[in-house]
Amino acid sequence: MSGILPIAVPAGIALLSAVLGFYQWRRTQAATKQLEQEKLQHQRDVLAWEKEKLALTREGEREQAEQAAKAERAREIEQARRSERDRVRTARRESTTDAELAREYRKTLARQLKSVKILDMSRPLDLEEVYVQLAVREQPGRFAREREVRRLAEDDPGDHLLGPAPERQPISTVHPDEALRRHQRIVVLGDPGSGKTTMLRHLALREARHGAEPPVYVELRKFVDSGVADLMSYVEHVLAEDYRFDGAARFLDESFTRGGAALLLDGLDEVLGGATAEAAAAEYDRIVDDVDRIAVRHPNLLIAVTCRRAGWRPALSSFTTLEVVDFTWEHIGQFVDNWFKDQPVRGRQLKQALSENLRMQALATNPLVLSLIAIVFERELELPERRAELYNRCAEVMLREWDAHRGIRRFGKFTTDRKRDLLQEVAWRFHLMGKRYFPEAELLGVIADYLPTIGIPAGENEAILAEIAAQYGLLKEQAHGWYGFLHLTVQEYFAAVSAAARGGDCVDHVVRHRHDPWWEEVLVLQAGLLPDATGLLREVLGWRGRRRREDDVLRGDLVLAAQCLVGTPRIEDASLRAEIIAEVRNALVKAPSPFHRERAAAALVGIGTSDSTAAARDLLFDLGVPQEVRAAVVLAYCGSSDERARRDVDRLLAEGIGRHGEEVVGAALKAASDAGRITSVAPLVKIFQEAESVGLRGIAATDIAAIGDWSAVPVPRDEVERLAGAMTLLTGNPVVTVSAESAPDVLTRADVHWSAKWWCVRSLDREVVPREVFERLYERADVDERTRIALATALTLRGEARFAPDLVDAIRRAIVPPVVVVADLGNSRLLGPRELWTWICQALHSVGDKSVFPHLLDLLEQEVRGQSSSAYNLSIVIQAAAVFGEDALCRKILDMASADAEVLYSVPDWSAAITPTTVPAAVGALEAHDTRLIKPHVVVEVFRNLGRVARDARSARWVWRASAGQGRWVSRQGFQALHAICRRGRFRLFPDGRVEDLPI
């Protein structure tokens, strides 16, 4: 065994090695075979991919070939179409004259210009139906006079709280078409939304229809976007492509050379786009150079360019710079009438709503904002109950939507939201300082403080200010180095938003100054912005724990709290709203004067909740409630768009005087007339027959005559017409509607009273009729002498000093009498308007002519010697002489009143001599006489004139005492004057005679 073992072991090892080697060989063989198979499969896959790639390539080449063939066929078709079009054009050119092409161009252009769409309106408007003729004025200096703005910036803000923007340099206004023909080259500047584009479109439309040559209207933004090298090439391209005006280049050259053609270029400021400020400026300069070249090449061409005032960079040296004039109240009324042409009742309701809100009126002088107000009123059948909502909408339109809707892009350094935040910061800071206008240096400081809070260097403040002023118009330069918001309303709104967002001390500050006119609107707006107005309202009402402060003689705390409820603020203490409504109702019933009563009624109706409306209606139809209280509720309904209020008024008219009394029915008649809902003569005839007062019968007669349905009038027509005519003249309204076109016929009619012709001329004067119209009328031989004086007065107010001698002579020789008797009613006479001499003196004063003044002084001396014909005549003389504002005259009149009790007691207009400097002397004279002996109409004039200028506690106390025990008409005027004096003097008067100054 031991011998076998050494042999067996090596043999086993060898066998094992052989087995392992064979196994390894078999594995290698299998791996090699697998590798060969994979290699072969890869070769097959590569071959298949190559085949597929080749197929795809061939398919792509085939598709490319097909596409190339299609493109070639398309090119051939287009070439054929182009050739056919060229052939047609050539044929048409051979058969059509340039005059025929021009006529077609005129028609197409007029059709395009006729429709306008504002913001997101669902329907376009007819430009000819809605357009209100704007006026423009020359700009010898770019802005308001600096000294005027500086004075306003330093004045007591209450003095110009609701006043207009600072007076511009006095200069006449003209219509744009007249200005274009007078100056030939004009640049018309205006704020955003001031109506520049609409004005230019209307001018283009008129030229397209009536001009000697067809006009060219160009939106400069579209020219820039087109990429065309120069303006004339763009115009030629547009006329050829869009209007199929073949040979446009030749025709334009001939038309521009002949003269009479107009090139109207809209939106020079709208080219200020681009990625950088430098690019925007370069684009602006390029277009200015283009316009200059066209002006030099065509000296007979009329050219008008529009531009935002802040975006204007003085250029175009051969052009006259003009500015658009804001809408007047007459313009606003005409615009609303045009807008609601098919809904006249709605139009009258909107005008009534605007007439009762001076702040909204101020905003409505901007045509874009007025359009927005009309859109909101048309859609929602009322204006938003929360004024803040409307103001917010206006701000959004100015900041975002106006440019966006027209596809205008402007270069900007930061977002619109940040700009809004900045405007709120500016409004709050300067409202705290009591500044309506502020120096540029102070404004830049405020902006510099704000910018780092949003990651922008303070040094960018000048660029940011320039951007905001140029692009949005909410904050603008008012004079060189002086800025202000578009209107005080805008500043108040942004200040209220800022205070509500800041909360705490800022809200407390506003509440503490609640009776300061400067903060009153901010408080009312803020009430609707707070998450809970409970604390604010309790502060306004004077609650201190369980004790409440005494209110002033005007019930200022209660009225202000009620005004805060108009915006339906959120009040967690629900009982507080009911408490205020109940207290207002009680104040209405127990009001000591018509002034208190009417304020309380307006507050109760204005709150607009179901509870307040129910309280007002309960009073209205409770026959046990005094007529004057119920009448006050009816008058508060005036302008209301609420259907129930309208039904209530109709019910009062139907039930008549026998049930409700003259005062209530008279108020209902006024409410219905203001709403334009008097369409039947039946209730009017009933009032005419039942009423005892001449005034109410006259109003009914006027409405009957306006309807003209005499078949349903059972009373003598001549009686109605006589009283209606007397009332129309008494109120200073023309008997007939007059326009520049109808004036020659109206002013030469023998059946129109001469004083009515005067008021026709005054209505033309208010409508900014061109000077030439008045001159042509003045030269007509068939115009009577008194009417000619009226025309001379209108011309003098337009700077024509050559007519001044005629006006002086008219007063010296009494060609125009101081008093006009418009109707003799047997036991009384209706005396017409007393402003005729005053209007003449205003015209003389406007041209610096005071030569009539000595004559007026002589008339006063005659009164002193007892030689005047009547106190009424003397009153007219005083009123006219007071126009000149001579301090010596004012003191002479006051001396006369002090020395002669009969003058103080009986002459209505001696108080016209009350000026800021003569208030102490006037009040002294009044205190020295028995107020009870002063005739009521004289007391009313004293109240009015003290209310116009006084600001001291002594005047306020005298007015308060003098109002006690007076009739309702006199008392109303007294408390209105007291309200004005306290607001101006910034103090409150309490029932015990105590005066409390408002916080500074």
Tab-separated table of N, CA and C in Angstrom, residues 556-686:
chain	number	residue	atom	x	y	z
A	556	GLY	N	-71.464	117.839	12.817
A	556	GLY	CA	-70.393	117.352	11.955
A	556	GLY	C	-70.001	115.912	12.210
A	557	ASP	N	-69.955	115.480	13.502
A	557	ASP	CA	-69.561	114.104	13.800
A	557	ASP	C	-70.563	113.109	13.226
A	558	LEU	N	-71.835	113.365	13.409
A	558	LEU	CA	-72.859	112.430	12.958
A	558	LEU	C	-72.890	112.332	11.431
A	559	VAL	N	-72.839	113.473	10.762
A	559	VAL	CA	-72.880	113.459	9.302
A	559	VAL	C	-71.668	112.729	8.728
A	560	LEU	N	-70.511	112.960	9.325
A	560	LEU	CA	-69.303	112.297	8.834
A	560	LEU	C	-69.379	110.786	9.047
A	561	ALA	N	-69.906	110.359	10.188
A	561	ALA	CA	-70.064	108.922	10.430
A	561	ALA	C	-71.008	108.304	9.400
A	562	ALA	N	-72.092	109.014	9.083
A	562	ALA	CA	-73.036	108.508	8.076
A	562	ALA	C	-72.370	108.428	6.702
A	563	GLN	N	-71.537	109.402	6.375
A	563	GLN	CA	-70.830	109.367	5.093
A	563	GLN	C	-69.883	108.169	5.017
A	564	CYS	N	-69.307	107.799	6.152
A	564	CYS	CA	-68.431	106.620	6.171
A	564	CYS	C	-69.211	105.337	5.893
A	565	LEU	N	-70.505	105.320	6.214
A	565	LEU	CA	-71.319	104.128	5.970
A	565	LEU	C	-71.696	103.958	4.504
A	566	VAL	N	-71.551	105.010	3.696
A	566	VAL	CA	-71.964	104.942	2.294
A	566	VAL	C	-71.205	103.844	1.554
A	567	GLY	N	-69.959	103.650	1.888
A	567	GLY	CA	-69.157	102.625	1.218
A	567	GLY	C	-69.357	101.235	1.775
A	568	THR	N	-70.427	101.019	2.573
A	568	THR	CA	-70.703	99.743	3.231
A	568	THR	C	-69.444	99.093	3.784
A	569	PRO	N	-68.770	99.775	4.724
A	569	PRO	CA	-67.565	99.185	5.314
A	569	PRO	C	-67.921	97.988	6.185
A	570	ARG	N	-66.932	97.164	6.475
A	570	ARG	CA	-67.148	96.045	7.384
A	570	ARG	C	-67.102	96.570	8.815
A	571	ILE	N	-68.157	96.282	9.595
A	571	ILE	CA	-68.246	96.739	10.980
A	571	ILE	C	-68.580	95.526	11.839
A	572	GLU	N	-67.629	95.072	12.616
A	572	GLU	CA	-67.869	93.878	13.433
A	572	GLU	C	-68.937	94.119	14.494
A	573	ASP	N	-69.001	95.340	15.023
A	573	ASP	CA	-70.055	95.688	15.971
A	573	ASP	C	-71.287	96.098	15.152
A	574	ALA	N	-72.126	95.110	14.794
A	574	ALA	CA	-73.249	95.360	13.889
A	574	ALA	C	-74.221	96.388	14.446
A	575	SER	N	-74.337	96.494	15.776
A	575	SER	CA	-75.281	97.447	16.365
A	575	SER	C	-74.879	98.887	16.087
A	576	LEU	N	-73.610	99.128	15.796
A	576	LEU	CA	-73.140	100.494	15.576
A	576	LEU	C	-73.755	101.077	14.308
A	577	ARG	N	-73.874	100.279	13.255
A	577	ARG	CA	-74.483	100.764	12.020
A	577	ARG	C	-75.940	101.172	12.276
A	578	ALA	N	-76.683	100.303	12.981
A	578	ALA	CA	-78.085	100.606	13.281
A	578	ALA	C	-78.197	101.852	14.151
A	579	GLU	N	-77.251	102.018	15.087
A	579	GLU	CA	-77.257	103.187	15.972
A	579	GLU	C	-77.081	104.479	15.167
A	580	ILE	N	-76.163	104.464	14.214
A	580	ILE	CA	-75.918	105.662	13.403
A	580	ILE	C	-77.139	105.982	12.555
A	581	ILE	N	-77.754	104.963	11.932
A	581	ILE	CA	-78.931	105.185	11.097
A	581	ILE	C	-80.075	105.773	11.923
A	582	ALA	N	-80.289	105.226	13.086
A	582	ALA	CA	-81.364	105.737	13.939
A	582	ALA	C	-81.102	107.180	14.350
A	583	GLU	N	-79.858	107.506	14.639
A	583	GLU	CA	-79.544	108.869	15.077
A	583	GLU	C	-79.676	109.863	13.923
A	584	VAL	N	-79.318	109.441	12.717
A	584	VAL	CA	-79.481	110.321	11.551
A	584	VAL	C	-80.961	110.576	11.303
A	585	ARG	N	-81.786	109.532	11.419
A	585	ARG	CA	-83.233	109.707	11.233
A	585	ARG	C	-83.780	110.708	12.255
A	586	ASN	N	-83.360	110.590	13.483
A	586	ASN	CA	-83.825	111.494	14.530
A	586	ASN	C	-83.368	112.929	14.263
A	587	ALA	N	-82.123	113.074	13.763
A	587	ALA	CA	-81.608	114.407	13.433
A	587	ALA	C	-82.384	115.023	12.283
A	588	LEU	N	-82.842	114.202	11.367
A	588	LEU	CA	-83.641	114.689	10.242
A	588	LEU	C	-84.981	115.227	10.729
A	589	VAL	N	-85.637	114.501	11.601
A	589	VAL	CA	-86.951	114.913	12.080
A	589	VAL	C	-86.864	116.177	12.940
A	590	LYS	N	-85.794	116.293	13.732
A	590	LYS	CA	-85.682	117.410	14.672
A	590	LYS	C	-84.706	118.493	14.189
A	591	ALA	N	-84.404	118.517	12.916
A	591	ALA	CA	-83.415	119.465	12.388
A	591	ALA	C	-83.835	120.903	12.652
A	592	PRO	N	-82.900	121.765	13.103
A	592	PRO	CA	-83.242	123.160	13.408
A	592	PRO	C	-83.307	124.061	12.181
A	593	SER	N	-82.852	123.582	11.016
A	593	SER	CA	-82.853	124.423	9.818
A	593	SER	C	-82.915	123.535	8.590
A	594	PRO	N	-83.300	124.100	7.445
A	594	PRO	CA	-83.285	123.316	6.198
A	594	PRO	C	-81.900	122.767	5.883
A	595	PHE	N	-80.853	123.502	6.242
A	595	PHE	CA	-79.493	123.020	5.983
A	595	PHE	C	-79.260	121.707	6.729
A	596	HIS	N	-79.577	121.663	8.015
A	596	HIS	CA	-79.418	120.438	8.802
A	596	HIS	C	-80.310	119.327	8.254
A	597	ARG	N	-81.535	119.710	7.899
A	597	ARG	CA	-82.500	118.721	7.433
A	597	ARG	C	-82.030	118.072	6.122
A	598	GLU	N	-81.577	118.905	5.201
A	598	GLU	CA	-81.158	118.374	3.899
A	598	GLU	C	-79.891	117.530	4.015
A	599	ARG	N	-78.975	117.947	4.912
A	599	ARG	CA	-77.772	117.121	5.119
A	599	ARG	C	-78.129	115.769	5.713
A	600	ALA	N	-79.028	115.774	6.685
A	600	ALA	CA	-79.417	114.520	7.319
A	600	ALA	C	-80.153	113.618	6.333
A	601	ALA	N	-81.047	114.204	5.520
A	601	ALA	CA	-81.780	113.399	4.536
A	601	ALA	C	-80.830	112.802	3.506
A	602	ALA	N	-79.886	113.609	3.036
A	602	ALA	CA	-78.916	113.104	2.060
A	602	ALA	C	-78.077	111.984	2.660
A	603	ALA	N	-77.719	112.134	3.946
A	603	ALA	CA	-76.931	111.097	4.604
A	603	ALA	C	-77.741	109.815	4.757
A	604	LEU	N	-79.018	109.943	5.156
A	604	LEU	CA	-79.863	108.765	5.373
A	604	LEU	C	-80.096	108.011	4.063
A	605	VAL	N	-80.445	108.734	3.008
A	605	VAL	CA	-80.689	108.092	1.711
A	605	VAL	C	-79.378	107.568	1.117
A	606	GLY	N	-78.299	108.323	1.326
A	606	GLY	CA	-77.021	107.951	0.736
A	606	GLY	C	-76.416	106.692	1.306
A	607	ILE	N	-76.738	106.358	2.577
A	607	ILE	CA	-76.188	105.143	3.185
A	607	ILE	C	-76.541	103.928	2.341
A	608	GLY	N	-77.787	103.880	1.856
A	608	GLY	CA	-78.158	102.898	0.845
A	608	GLY	C	-78.401	101.483	1.319
A	609	THR	N	-78.392	101.212	2.617
A	609	THR	CA	-78.694	99.860	3.103
A	609	THR	C	-80.205	99.691	3.209
A	610	SER	N	-80.662	98.462	3.394
A	610	SER	CA	-82.096	98.214	3.503
A	610	SER	C	-82.681	98.943	4.718
A	611	ASP	N	-81.937	98.995	5.819
A	611	ASP	CA	-82.427	99.674	7.027
A	611	ASP	C	-82.575	101.173	6.809
A	612	SER	N	-81.570	101.787	6.200
A	612	SER	CA	-81.641	103.234	5.991
A	612	SER	C	-82.717	103.586	4.970
A	613	THR	N	-82.866	102.756	3.932
A	613	THR	CA	-83.900	103.002	2.933
A	613	THR	C	-85.288	102.876	3.544
A	614	ALA	N	-85.481	101.864	4.390
A	614	ALA	CA	-86.776	101.684	5.053
A	614	ALA	C	-87.091	102.870	5.958
A	615	ALA	N	-86.077	103.371	6.664
A	615	ALA	CA	-86.290	104.527	7.548
A	615	ALA	C	-86.706	105.756	6.743
A	616	ALA	N	-86.068	105.965	5.586
A	616	ALA	CA	-86.405	107.115	4.741
A	616	ALA	C	-87.817	106.997	4.191
A	617	ARG	N	-88.230	105.804	3.747
A	617	ARG	CA	-89.565	105.616	3.175
A	617	ARG	C	-90.644	105.750	4.242
A	618	ASP	N	-90.359	105.294	5.439
A	618	ASP	CA	-91.341	105.445	6.513
A	618	ASP	C	-91.650	106.919	6.752
A	619	LEU	N	-90.636	107.743	6.733
A	619	LEU	CA	-90.838	109.182	6.907
A	619	LEU	C	-91.579	109.767	5.710
A	620	LEU	N	-91.226	109.316	4.530
A	620	LEU	CA	-91.763	109.895	3.299
A	620	LEU	C	-93.281	109.768	3.221
A	621	PHE	N	-93.826	108.621	3.610
A	621	PHE	CA	-95.256	108.390	3.429
A	621	PHE	C	-96.055	108.488	4.742
A	622	ASP	N	-95.411	108.984	5.762
A	622	ASP	CA	-96.127	109.245	7.016
A	622	ASP	C	-96.686	110.660	6.966
A	623	LEU	N	-98.004	110.764	6.769
A	623	LEU	CA	-98.621	112.082	6.608
A	623	LEU	C	-98.559	112.908	7.880
A	624	GLY	N	-98.210	112.282	8.994
A	624	GLY	CA	-98.065	113.023	10.234
A	624	GLY	C	-96.715	113.701	10.374
A	625	VAL	N	-95.786	113.361	9.510
A	625	VAL	CA	-94.454	113.977	9.517
A	625	VAL	C	-94.532	115.316	8.790
A	626	PRO	N	-93.912	116.381	9.306
A	626	PRO	CA	-93.975	117.690	8.648
A	626	PRO	C	-93.555	117.628	7.171
A	627	GLN	N	-94.201	118.478	6.368
A	627	GLN	CA	-93.929	118.488	4.933
A	627	GLN	C	-92.454	118.741	4.635
A	628	GLU	N	-91.824	119.647	5.399
A	628	GLU	CA	-90.440	119.982	5.086
A	628	GLU	C	-89.507	118.792	5.284
A	629	VAL	N	-89.838	117.914	6.243
A	629	VAL	CA	-89.023	116.717	6.456
A	629	VAL	C	-89.198	115.751	5.293
A	630	ARG	N	-90.447	115.529	4.887
A	630	ARG	CA	-90.723	114.617	3.783
A	630	ARG	C	-90.140	115.162	2.481
A	631	ALA	N	-90.227	116.489	2.288
A	631	ALA	CA	-89.669	117.097	1.079
A	631	ALA	C	-88.154	116.919	1.028
A	632	ALA	N	-87.505	116.993	2.193
A	632	ALA	CA	-86.054	116.798	2.234
A	632	ALA	C	-85.682	115.389	1.795
A	633	VAL	N	-86.484	114.403	2.179
A	633	VAL	CA	-86.237	113.018	1.747
A	633	VAL	C	-86.396	112.912	0.236
A	634	VAL	N	-87.430	113.534	-0.313
A	634	VAL	CA	-87.652	113.481	-1.764
A	634	VAL	C	-86.475	114.114	-2.505
A	635	LEU	N	-86.021	115.270	-2.026
A	635	LEU	CA	-84.898	115.939	-2.685
A	635	LEU	C	-83.632	115.091	-2.617
A	636	ALA	N	-83.491	114.306	-1.553
A	636	ALA	CA	-82.335	113.415	-1.447
A	636	ALA	C	-82.398	112.303	-2.485
A	637	TYR	N	-83.622	112.039	-3.005
A	637	TYR	CA	-83.781	111.029	-4.047
A	637	TYR	C	-83.257	111.511	-5.398
A	638	CYS	N	-83.100	112.813	-5.573
A	638	CYS	CA	-82.691	113.355	-6.880
A	638	CYS	C	-81.412	112.680	-7.357
A	639	GLY	N	-81.447	112.192	-8.575
A	639	GLY	CA	-80.273	111.530	-9.142
A	639	GLY	C	-80.167	110.070	-8.783
A	640	SER	N	-81.068	109.564	-7.910
A	640	SER	CA	-80.985	108.160	-7.515
A	640	SER	C	-81.373	107.263	-8.683
A	641	SER	N	-80.624	106.179	-8.863
A	641	SER	CA	-80.939	105.202	-9.913
A	641	SER	C	-81.743	104.040	-9.353
A	642	ASP	N	-82.119	104.127	-8.063
A	642	ASP	CA	-82.869	103.053	-7.431
A	642	ASP	C	-84.310	103.051	-7.945
A	643	GLU	N	-84.772	101.899	-8.395
A	643	GLU	CA	-86.098	101.798	-8.993
A	643	GLU	C	-87.192	102.111	-7.973
A	644	ARG	N	-87.012	101.679	-6.712
A	644	ARG	CA	-88.025	101.953	-5.697
A	644	ARG	C	-88.145	103.458	-5.456
A	645	ALA	N	-87.009	104.161	-5.449
A	645	ALA	CA	-87.054	105.618	-5.260
A	645	ALA	C	-87.833	106.270	-6.389
A	646	ARG	N	-87.630	105.801	-7.617
A	646	ARG	CA	-88.362	106.376	-8.745
A	646	ARG	C	-89.868	106.114	-8.622
A	647	ARG	N	-90.217	104.912	-8.172
A	647	ARG	CA	-91.649	104.605	-8.001
A	647	ARG	C	-92.263	105.471	-6.901
A	648	ASP	N	-91.497	105.733	-5.849
A	648	ASP	CA	-91.996	106.594	-4.778
A	648	ASP	C	-92.290	107.997	-5.293
A	649	VAL	N	-91.390	108.533	-6.097
A	649	VAL	CA	-91.591	109.875	-6.659
A	649	VAL	C	-92.820	109.890	-7.557
A	650	ASP	N	-92.977	108.873	-8.389
A	650	ASP	CA	-94.148	108.801	-9.274
A	650	ASP	C	-95.445	108.732	-8.464
A	651	ARG	N	-95.407	108.009	-7.360
A	651	ARG	CA	-96.595	107.895	-6.519
A	651	ARG	C	-96.973	109.246	-5.924
A	652	LEU	N	-95.991	110.003	-5.473
A	652	LEU	CA	-96.268	111.326	-4.905
A	652	LEU	C	-96.890	112.243	-5.944
A	653	LEU	N	-96.368	112.199	-7.172
A	653	LEU	CA	-96.913	113.050	-8.237
A	653	LEU	C	-98.337	112.640	-8.580
A	654	ALA	N	-98.581	111.335	-8.602
A	654	ALA	CA	-99.913	110.852	-8.955
A	654	ALA	C	-100.938	111.216	-7.887
A	655	GLU	N	-100.563	111.115	-6.609
A	655	GLU	CA	-101.506	111.400	-5.522
A	655	GLU	C	-101.708	112.896	-5.322
A	656	GLY	N	-100.707	113.697	-5.727
A	656	GLY	CA	-100.913	115.117	-5.847
A	656	GLY	C	-100.859	115.956	-4.581
A	657	ILE	N	-101.094	117.281	-4.799
A	657	ILE	CA	-100.968	118.278	-3.738
A	657	ILE	C	-102.026	118.093	-2.662
A	658	GLY	N	-103.213	117.670	-3.085
A	658	GLY	CA	-104.296	117.518	-2.114
A	658	GLY	C	-103.946	116.569	-0.995
A	659	ARG	N	-103.150	115.543	-1.264
A	659	ARG	CA	-102.796	114.566	-0.231
A	659	ARG	C	-101.478	114.905	0.444
A	660	HIS	N	-100.518	115.342	-0.333
A	660	HIS	CA	-99.167	115.473	0.213
A	660	HIS	C	-98.705	116.916	0.412
A	661	GLY	N	-99.389	117.901	-0.175
A	661	GLY	CA	-98.996	119.289	0.015
A	661	GLY	C	-98.031	119.777	-1.060
A	662	GLU	N	-97.965	121.105	-1.223
A	662	GLU	CA	-97.161	121.701	-2.287
A	662	GLU	C	-95.670	121.419	-2.134
A	663	GLU	N	-95.168	121.469	-0.904
A	663	GLU	CA	-93.731	121.328	-0.716
A	663	GLU	C	-93.249	119.936	-1.103
A	664	VAL	N	-93.991	118.911	-0.700
A	664	VAL	CA	-93.599	117.542	-1.015
A	664	VAL	C	-93.744	117.279	-2.504
A	665	VAL	N	-94.852	117.679	-3.092
A	665	VAL	CA	-95.074	117.435	-4.522
A	665	VAL	C	-94.107	118.256	-5.370
A	666	GLY	N	-93.805	119.480	-4.921
A	666	GLY	CA	-92.814	120.282	-5.646
A	666	GLY	C	-91.454	119.615	-5.652
A	667	ALA	N	-91.067	119.035	-4.515
A	667	ALA	CA	-89.799	118.303	-4.450
A	667	ALA	C	-89.840	117.084	-5.359
A	668	ALA	N	-90.977	116.384	-5.385
A	668	ALA	CA	-91.115	115.214	-6.258
A	668	ALA	C	-91.015	115.621	-7.727
A	669	LEU	N	-91.591	116.773	-8.071
A	669	LEU	CA	-91.514	117.258	-9.450
A	669	LEU	C	-90.068	117.549	-9.835
A	670	LYS	N	-89.324	118.150	-8.915
A	670	LYS	CA	-87.906	118.413	-9.190
A	670	LYS	C	-87.133	117.110	-9.378
A	671	ALA	N	-87.383	116.129	-8.505
A	671	ALA	CA	-86.681	114.849	-8.615
A	671	ALA	C	-86.987	114.166	-9.944
A	672	ALA	N	-88.261	114.180	-10.348
A	672	ALA	CA	-88.637	113.544	-11.610
A	672	ALA	C	-88.067	114.299	-12.802
A	673	SER	N	-88.073	115.638	-12.724
A	673	SER	CA	-87.522	116.432	-13.828
A	673	SER	C	-86.023	116.208	-13.981
A	674	ASP	N	-85.318	116.180	-12.846
A	674	ASP	CA	-83.879	115.944	-12.897
A	674	ASP	C	-83.559	114.588	-13.507
A	675	ALA	N	-84.419	113.603	-13.261
A	675	ALA	CA	-84.203	112.266	-13.809
A	675	ALA	C	-84.712	112.139	-15.231
A	676	GLY	N	-85.361	113.193	-15.749
A	676	GLY	CA	-85.840	113.165	-17.130
A	676	GLY	C	-87.010	112.218	-17.335
A	677	ARG	N	-87.837	112.042	-16.296
A	677	ARG	CA	-88.901	111.052	-16.393
A	677	ARG	C	-90.287	111.697	-16.493
A	678	ILE	N	-90.346	112.987	-16.799
A	678	ILE	CA	-91.637	113.643	-17.001
A	678	ILE	C	-91.988	113.519	-18.483
A	679	THR	N	-92.824	112.574	-18.812
A	679	THR	CA	-93.181	112.340	-20.223
A	679	THR	C	-94.665	112.576	-20.482
A	680	SER	N	-95.442	112.731	-19.423
A	680	SER	CA	-96.883	112.944	-19.571
A	680	SER	C	-97.263	114.277	-18.930
A	681	VAL	N	-98.212	114.974	-19.553
A	681	VAL	CA	-98.616	116.274	-19.014
A	681	VAL	C	-99.651	116.141	-17.913
A	682	ALA	N	-100.217	114.950	-17.722
A	682	ALA	CA	-101.314	114.788	-16.756
A	682	ALA	C	-100.945	115.242	-15.350
A	683	PRO	N	-99.845	114.724	-14.742
A	683	PRO	CA	-99.511	115.196	-13.387
A	683	PRO	C	-99.119	116.664	-13.369
A	684	LEU	N	-98.560	117.151	-14.468
A	684	LEU	CA	-98.149	118.553	-14.532
A	684	LEU	C	-99.365	119.478	-14.551
A	685	VAL	N	-100.375	119.097	-15.329
A	685	VAL	CA	-101.597	119.897	-15.378
A	685	VAL	C	-102.252	119.942	-14.004
A	686	LYS	N	-102.243	118.784	-13.322
A	686	LYS	CA	-102.823	118.723	-11.982
A	686	LYS	C	-102.105	119.674	-11.037
